[in-house]
Short mmCIF file of C-alpha atoms in Angstrom, two decimals:
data_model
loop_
_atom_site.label_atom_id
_atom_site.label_comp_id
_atom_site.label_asym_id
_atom_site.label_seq_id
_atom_site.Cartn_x
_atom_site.Cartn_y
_atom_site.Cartn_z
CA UNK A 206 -57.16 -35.39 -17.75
CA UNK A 207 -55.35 -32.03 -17.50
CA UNK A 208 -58.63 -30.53 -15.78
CA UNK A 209 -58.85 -33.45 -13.38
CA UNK A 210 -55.30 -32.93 -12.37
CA UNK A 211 -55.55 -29.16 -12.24
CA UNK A 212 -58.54 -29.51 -10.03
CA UNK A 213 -57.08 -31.88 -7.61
CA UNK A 214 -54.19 -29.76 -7.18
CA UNK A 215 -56.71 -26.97 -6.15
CA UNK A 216 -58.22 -29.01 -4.15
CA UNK A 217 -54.98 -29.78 -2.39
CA UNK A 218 -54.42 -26.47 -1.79
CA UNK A 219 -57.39 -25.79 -0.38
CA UNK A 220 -57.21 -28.55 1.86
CA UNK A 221 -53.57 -27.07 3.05
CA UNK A 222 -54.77 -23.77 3.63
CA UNK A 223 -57.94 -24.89 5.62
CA UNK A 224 -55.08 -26.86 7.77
CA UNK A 225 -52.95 -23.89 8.02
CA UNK A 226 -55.54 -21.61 9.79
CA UNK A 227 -57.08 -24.89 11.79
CA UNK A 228 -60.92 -23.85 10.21
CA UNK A 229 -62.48 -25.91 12.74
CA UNK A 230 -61.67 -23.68 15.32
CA UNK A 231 -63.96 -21.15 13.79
CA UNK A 232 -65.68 -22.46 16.44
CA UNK A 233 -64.45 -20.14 18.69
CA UNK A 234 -65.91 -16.68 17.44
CA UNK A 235 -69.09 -18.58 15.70
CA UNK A 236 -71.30 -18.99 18.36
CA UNK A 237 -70.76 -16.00 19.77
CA UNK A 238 -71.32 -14.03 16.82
CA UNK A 239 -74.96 -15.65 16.73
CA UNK A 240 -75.42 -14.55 20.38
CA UNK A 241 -74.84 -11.25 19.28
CA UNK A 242 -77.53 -11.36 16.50
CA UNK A 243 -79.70 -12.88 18.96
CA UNK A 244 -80.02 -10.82 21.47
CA UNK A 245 -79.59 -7.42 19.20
CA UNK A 246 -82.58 -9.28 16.66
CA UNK A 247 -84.44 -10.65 19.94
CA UNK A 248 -84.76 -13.27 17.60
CA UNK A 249 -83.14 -14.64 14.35
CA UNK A 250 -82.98 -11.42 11.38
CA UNK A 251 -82.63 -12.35 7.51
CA UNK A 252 -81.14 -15.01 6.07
CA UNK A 253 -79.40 -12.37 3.73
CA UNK A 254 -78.04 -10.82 6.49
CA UNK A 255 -76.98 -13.88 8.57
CA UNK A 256 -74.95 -15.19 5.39
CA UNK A 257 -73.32 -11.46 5.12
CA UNK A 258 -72.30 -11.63 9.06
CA UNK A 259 -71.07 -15.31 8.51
CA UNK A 260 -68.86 -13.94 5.58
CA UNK A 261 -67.61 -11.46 7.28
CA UNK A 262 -66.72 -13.64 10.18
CA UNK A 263 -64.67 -16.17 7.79
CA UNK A 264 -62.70 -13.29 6.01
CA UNK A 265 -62.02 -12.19 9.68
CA UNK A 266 -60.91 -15.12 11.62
CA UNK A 267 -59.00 -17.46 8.63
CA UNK A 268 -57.64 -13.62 7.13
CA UNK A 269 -56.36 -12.87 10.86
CA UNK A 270 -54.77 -16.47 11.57
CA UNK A 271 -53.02 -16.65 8.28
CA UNK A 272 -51.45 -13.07 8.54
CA UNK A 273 -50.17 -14.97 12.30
CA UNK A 274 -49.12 -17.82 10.70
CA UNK A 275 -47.05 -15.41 8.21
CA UNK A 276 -45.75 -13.05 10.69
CA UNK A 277 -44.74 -15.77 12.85
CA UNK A 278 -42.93 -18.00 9.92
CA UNK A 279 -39.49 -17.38 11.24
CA UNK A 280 -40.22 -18.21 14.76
CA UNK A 281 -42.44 -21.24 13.99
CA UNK A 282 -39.03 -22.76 12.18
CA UNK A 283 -37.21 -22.17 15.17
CA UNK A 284 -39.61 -23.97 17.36
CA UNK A 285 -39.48 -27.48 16.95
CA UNK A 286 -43.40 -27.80 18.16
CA UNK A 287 -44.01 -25.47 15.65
CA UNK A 288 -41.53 -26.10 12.63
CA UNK A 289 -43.87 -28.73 11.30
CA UNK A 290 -46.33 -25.91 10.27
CA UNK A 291 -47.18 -25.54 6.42
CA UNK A 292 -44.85 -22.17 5.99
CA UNK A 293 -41.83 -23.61 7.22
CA UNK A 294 -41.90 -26.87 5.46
CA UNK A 295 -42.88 -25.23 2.62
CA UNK A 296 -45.84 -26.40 1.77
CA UNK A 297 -47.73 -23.00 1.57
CA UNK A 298 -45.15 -20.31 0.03
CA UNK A 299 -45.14 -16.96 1.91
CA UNK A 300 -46.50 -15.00 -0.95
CA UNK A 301 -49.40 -17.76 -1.15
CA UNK A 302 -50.04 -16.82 2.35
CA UNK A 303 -50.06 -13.40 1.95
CA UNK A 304 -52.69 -13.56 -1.24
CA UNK A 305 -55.09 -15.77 0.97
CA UNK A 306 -54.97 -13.08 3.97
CA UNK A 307 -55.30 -9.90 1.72
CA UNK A 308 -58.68 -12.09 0.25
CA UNK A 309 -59.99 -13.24 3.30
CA UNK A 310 -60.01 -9.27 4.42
CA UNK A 311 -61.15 -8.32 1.39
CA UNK A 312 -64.35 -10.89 2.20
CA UNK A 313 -64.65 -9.08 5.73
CA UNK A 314 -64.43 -5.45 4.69
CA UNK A 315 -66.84 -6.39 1.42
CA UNK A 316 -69.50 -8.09 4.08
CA UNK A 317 -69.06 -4.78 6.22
CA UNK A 318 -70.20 -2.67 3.13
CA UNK A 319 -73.22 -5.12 2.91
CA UNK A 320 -74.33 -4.41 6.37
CA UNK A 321 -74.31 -0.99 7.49
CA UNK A 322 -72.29 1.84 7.71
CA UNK A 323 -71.68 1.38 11.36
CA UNK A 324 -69.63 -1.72 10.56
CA UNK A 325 -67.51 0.02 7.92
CA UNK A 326 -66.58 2.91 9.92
CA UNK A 327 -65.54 0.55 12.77
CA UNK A 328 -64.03 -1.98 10.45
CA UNK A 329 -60.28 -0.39 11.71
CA UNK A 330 -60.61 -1.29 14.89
CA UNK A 331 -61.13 -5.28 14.09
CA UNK A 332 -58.16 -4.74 11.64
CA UNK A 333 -55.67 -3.01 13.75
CA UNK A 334 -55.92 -5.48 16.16
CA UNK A 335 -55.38 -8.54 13.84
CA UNK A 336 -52.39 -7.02 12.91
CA UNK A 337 -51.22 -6.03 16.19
CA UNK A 338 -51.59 -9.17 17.66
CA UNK A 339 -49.44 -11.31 15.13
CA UNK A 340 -46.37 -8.72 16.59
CA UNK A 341 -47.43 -8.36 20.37
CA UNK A 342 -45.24 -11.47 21.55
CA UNK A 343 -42.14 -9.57 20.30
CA UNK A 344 -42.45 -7.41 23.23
CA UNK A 345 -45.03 -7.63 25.64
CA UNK A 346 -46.76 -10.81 27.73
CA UNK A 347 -50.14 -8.92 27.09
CA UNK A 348 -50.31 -10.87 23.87
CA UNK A 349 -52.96 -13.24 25.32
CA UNK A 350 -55.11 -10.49 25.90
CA UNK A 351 -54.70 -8.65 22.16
CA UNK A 352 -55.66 -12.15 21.09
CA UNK A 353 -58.68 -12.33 23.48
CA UNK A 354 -59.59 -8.60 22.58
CA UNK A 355 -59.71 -9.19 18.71
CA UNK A 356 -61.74 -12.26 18.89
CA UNK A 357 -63.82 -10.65 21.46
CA UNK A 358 -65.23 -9.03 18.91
CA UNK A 359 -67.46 -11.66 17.59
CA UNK A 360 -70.19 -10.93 19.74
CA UNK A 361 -69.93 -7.15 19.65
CA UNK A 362 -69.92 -7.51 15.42
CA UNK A 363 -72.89 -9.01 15.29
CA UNK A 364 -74.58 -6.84 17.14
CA UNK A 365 -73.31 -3.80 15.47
CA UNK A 366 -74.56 -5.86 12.08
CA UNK A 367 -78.08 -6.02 13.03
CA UNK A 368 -78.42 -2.99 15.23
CA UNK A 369 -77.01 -0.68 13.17
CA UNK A 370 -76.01 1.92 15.82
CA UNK A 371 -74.56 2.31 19.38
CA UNK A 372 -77.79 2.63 20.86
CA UNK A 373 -77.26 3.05 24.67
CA UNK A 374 -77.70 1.18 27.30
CA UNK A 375 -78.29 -2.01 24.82
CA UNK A 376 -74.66 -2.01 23.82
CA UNK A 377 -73.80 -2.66 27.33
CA UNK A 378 -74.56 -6.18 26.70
CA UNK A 379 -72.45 -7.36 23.71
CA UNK A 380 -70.06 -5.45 25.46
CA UNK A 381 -70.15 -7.91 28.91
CA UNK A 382 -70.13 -10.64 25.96
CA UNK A 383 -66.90 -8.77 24.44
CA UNK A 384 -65.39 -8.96 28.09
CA UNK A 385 -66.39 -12.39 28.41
CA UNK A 386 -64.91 -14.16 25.00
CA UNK A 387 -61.64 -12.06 25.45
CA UNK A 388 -61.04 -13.53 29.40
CA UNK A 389 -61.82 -16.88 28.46
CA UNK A 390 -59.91 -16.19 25.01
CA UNK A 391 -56.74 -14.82 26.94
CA UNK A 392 -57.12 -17.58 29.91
CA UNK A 393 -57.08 -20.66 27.67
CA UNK A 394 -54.55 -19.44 25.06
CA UNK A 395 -52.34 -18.90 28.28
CA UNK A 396 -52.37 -22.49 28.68
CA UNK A 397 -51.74 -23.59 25.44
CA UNK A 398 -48.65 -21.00 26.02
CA UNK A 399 -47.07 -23.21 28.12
CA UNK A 400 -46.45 -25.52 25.87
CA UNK A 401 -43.97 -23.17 24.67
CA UNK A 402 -42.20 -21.94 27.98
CA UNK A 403 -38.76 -23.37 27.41
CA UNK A 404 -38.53 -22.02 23.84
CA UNK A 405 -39.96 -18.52 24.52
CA UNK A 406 -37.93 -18.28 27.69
CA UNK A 407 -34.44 -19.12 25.87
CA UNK A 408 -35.74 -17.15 23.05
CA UNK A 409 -37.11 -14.12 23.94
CA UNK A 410 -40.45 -14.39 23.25
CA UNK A 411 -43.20 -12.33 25.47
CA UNK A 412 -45.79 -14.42 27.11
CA UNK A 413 -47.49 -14.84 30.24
CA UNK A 414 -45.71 -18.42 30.86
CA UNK A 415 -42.43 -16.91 30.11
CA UNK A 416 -43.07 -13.83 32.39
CA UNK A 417 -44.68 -15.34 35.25
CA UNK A 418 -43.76 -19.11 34.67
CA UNK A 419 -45.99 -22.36 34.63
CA UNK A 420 -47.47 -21.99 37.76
CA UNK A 421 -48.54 -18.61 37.81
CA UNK A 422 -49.23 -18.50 34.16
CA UNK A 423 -51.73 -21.23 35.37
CA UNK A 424 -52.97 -18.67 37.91
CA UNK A 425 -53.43 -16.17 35.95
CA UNK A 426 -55.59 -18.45 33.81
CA UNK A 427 -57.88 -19.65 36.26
CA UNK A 428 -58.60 -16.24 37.04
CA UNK A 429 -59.22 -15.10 33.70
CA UNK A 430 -61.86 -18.04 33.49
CA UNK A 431 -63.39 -16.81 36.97
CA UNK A 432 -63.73 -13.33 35.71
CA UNK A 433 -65.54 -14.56 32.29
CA UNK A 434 -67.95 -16.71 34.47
CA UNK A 435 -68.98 -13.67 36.69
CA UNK A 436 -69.28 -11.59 33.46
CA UNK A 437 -71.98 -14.28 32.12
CA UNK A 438 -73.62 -14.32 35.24
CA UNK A 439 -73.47 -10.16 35.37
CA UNK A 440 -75.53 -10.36 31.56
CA UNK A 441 -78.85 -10.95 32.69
CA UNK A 442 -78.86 -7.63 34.44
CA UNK A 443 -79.01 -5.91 31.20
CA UNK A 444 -80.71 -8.45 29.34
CA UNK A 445 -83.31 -10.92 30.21
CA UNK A 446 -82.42 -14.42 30.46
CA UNK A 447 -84.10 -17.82 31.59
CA UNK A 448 -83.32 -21.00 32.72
CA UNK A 449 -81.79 -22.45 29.28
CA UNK A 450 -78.99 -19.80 29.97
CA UNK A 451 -78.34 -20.08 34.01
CA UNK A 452 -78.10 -23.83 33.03
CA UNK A 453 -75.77 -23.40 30.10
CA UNK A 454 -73.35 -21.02 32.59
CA UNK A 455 -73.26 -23.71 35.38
CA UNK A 456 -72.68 -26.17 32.39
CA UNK A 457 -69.39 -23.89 31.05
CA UNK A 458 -68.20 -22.70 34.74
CA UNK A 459 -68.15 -27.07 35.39
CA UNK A 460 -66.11 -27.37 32.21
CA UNK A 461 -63.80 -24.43 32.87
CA UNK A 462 -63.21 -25.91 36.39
CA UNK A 463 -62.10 -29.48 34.37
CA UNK A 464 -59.91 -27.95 31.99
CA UNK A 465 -57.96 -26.63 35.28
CA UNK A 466 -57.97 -29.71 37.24
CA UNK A 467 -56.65 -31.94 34.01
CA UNK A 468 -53.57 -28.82 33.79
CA UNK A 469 -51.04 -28.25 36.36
CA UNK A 470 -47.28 -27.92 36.43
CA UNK A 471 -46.14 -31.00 37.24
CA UNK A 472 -48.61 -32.43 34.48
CA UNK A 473 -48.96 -30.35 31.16
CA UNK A 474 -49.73 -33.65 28.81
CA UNK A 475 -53.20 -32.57 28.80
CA UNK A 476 -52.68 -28.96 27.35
CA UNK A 477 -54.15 -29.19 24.20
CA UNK A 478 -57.31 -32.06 25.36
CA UNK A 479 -57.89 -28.01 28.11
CA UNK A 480 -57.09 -25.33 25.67
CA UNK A 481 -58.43 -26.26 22.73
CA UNK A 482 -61.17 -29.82 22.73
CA UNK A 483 -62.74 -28.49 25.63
CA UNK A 484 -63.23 -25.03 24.40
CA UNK A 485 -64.63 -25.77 21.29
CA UNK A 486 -67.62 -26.80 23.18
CA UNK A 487 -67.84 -23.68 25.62
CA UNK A 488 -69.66 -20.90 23.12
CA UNK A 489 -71.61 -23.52 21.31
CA UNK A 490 -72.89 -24.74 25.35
CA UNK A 491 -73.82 -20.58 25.93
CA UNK A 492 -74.98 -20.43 22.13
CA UNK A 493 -77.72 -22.88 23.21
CA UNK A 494 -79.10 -21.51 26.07
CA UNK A 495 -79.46 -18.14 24.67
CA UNK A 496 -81.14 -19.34 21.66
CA UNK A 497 -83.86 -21.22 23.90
CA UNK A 498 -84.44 -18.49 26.19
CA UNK A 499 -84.73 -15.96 23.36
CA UNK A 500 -86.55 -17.90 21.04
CA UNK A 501 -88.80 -20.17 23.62
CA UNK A 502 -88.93 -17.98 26.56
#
């Protein structure tokens, strides 16, 4: 009985820290982690190695979102969209936070080891900018872009993972990708931001909303999107692509263009349906057509 209840109680937790980081929006660095692979492999590598790259993406992205959710406790209390969130109710105690951040790392920096040495001597540019970014709103509007720069790195890690080395002018290509996921990164986390404009704005908090306001926060957005669709349309200069690919860019560049039309500043009750559900689907869409044309074509 006293196992049963133990184990349910870890289970609990579990389930609370899961919430806390919002694991289903792994979703966002997954796919484009695999595109990496696939296009550095030119097809799919080991399954040894793909587990060790999809460690080290976990430990990265839930290890990076908790430290946020910890660095931001105090303001997420003071927010009342925010104050619901498992630190300041007190569900998840700081220190509990702090263990499951220091072990998710640990989980990325062990999966570096396991790799190559190119990803270990690297690893402090991934880690710098997960800490960074959990302090940029404090005092500059470029936080959008931190954000869109460390998760950028998805595609660029696993890459680096199979490759090995910087091996010029291949790299040029997870580094369009890089350019890509940290645009569209930036442009629909400004969005989302807006959700926030009142508070940040009465509260000193540094955002792209709050600097620029609503409108041309929206702006700004739109063009961040454009810019990513060039980008993908820019990769097949440097890397062969087919059909499955030009088709899955038209397919994102039509979503993008909904996510804006659903958004404006009259209208923000559709924030989260633009930043976040209709994301989820946008590296998963390129994901596809890369696979096909690399495998098939």
């Amino acid at each position: 009985m006293v196992i049963l209840q133990y184990g349910s109680k870890i289970i609990t937790k579990v389930k609370y820290f899961s919430a806390m980081v919002i694991f289903r929006h792994t979703l966002f660095a997954l796919p484009f982690v695999f595109i990496g692979v696939l296009v550095a492999q030119d097809g799919i590598p080991s399954i040894s190695k793909l587990i060790w790259i999809l460690l080290a993406l976990l430990g990265a992205r839930n290890g990076a979102n908790a430290l946020n959710r910890l660095v931001d406790s105090d303001i997420d209390a003071a927010n009342p969209r925010t104050a619901v969130r498992h630190i300041p109710r007190g569900i998840l105690k700081k220190w509990e936070v702090l263990l499951f951040t220091i072990g998710c790392f640990t989980l990325f920096i062990a999966s570096a080891f396991m790799l190559n040495p190119i990803c270990v001597y690297l690893l402090p540019i991934p880690l710098s900018l997960f800490i960074i970014y959990s302090y940029t709103k404090r005092f500059t509007w470029l936080c959008h872009f931190v954000l869109g720069a460390a998760v950028g790195g998805a595609p660029m890690g696993g890459w680096l993972a199979v490759k090995g080395q910087l091996i010029f002018p291949e790299i040029i290509t997870p580094f369009i990708f890089w350019a890509v996921v940290a645009l569209w990164v930036a442009g629909f986390d400004i969005i989302y931001g807006t959700l926030d404009y009142e508070f940040d704005t009465s509260h000193g908090i540094h955002s792209v909303p709050a600097r620029f306001g609503i409108k041309g926060a929206l702006k700004i957005s739109a063009l961040c999107h454009l810019a990513a669709v060039i980008l993908l349309c820019i990769v097949p200069l440097f890397y062969t692509m087919g059909w499955a690919y030009y088709t899955a860019v038209a397919i994102v560049a039509a979503m993008l263009i909904y996510e804006h039309r659903i958004v404006s500043p009259e209208n923000l009750t559709n924030v989260k349906i633009a930043s976040y559900n209709v994301n989820e689907l946008v590296g998963i869409v390129i994901l596809i057509g890369v696979f096909i044309d690399v495998i098939f074509g």
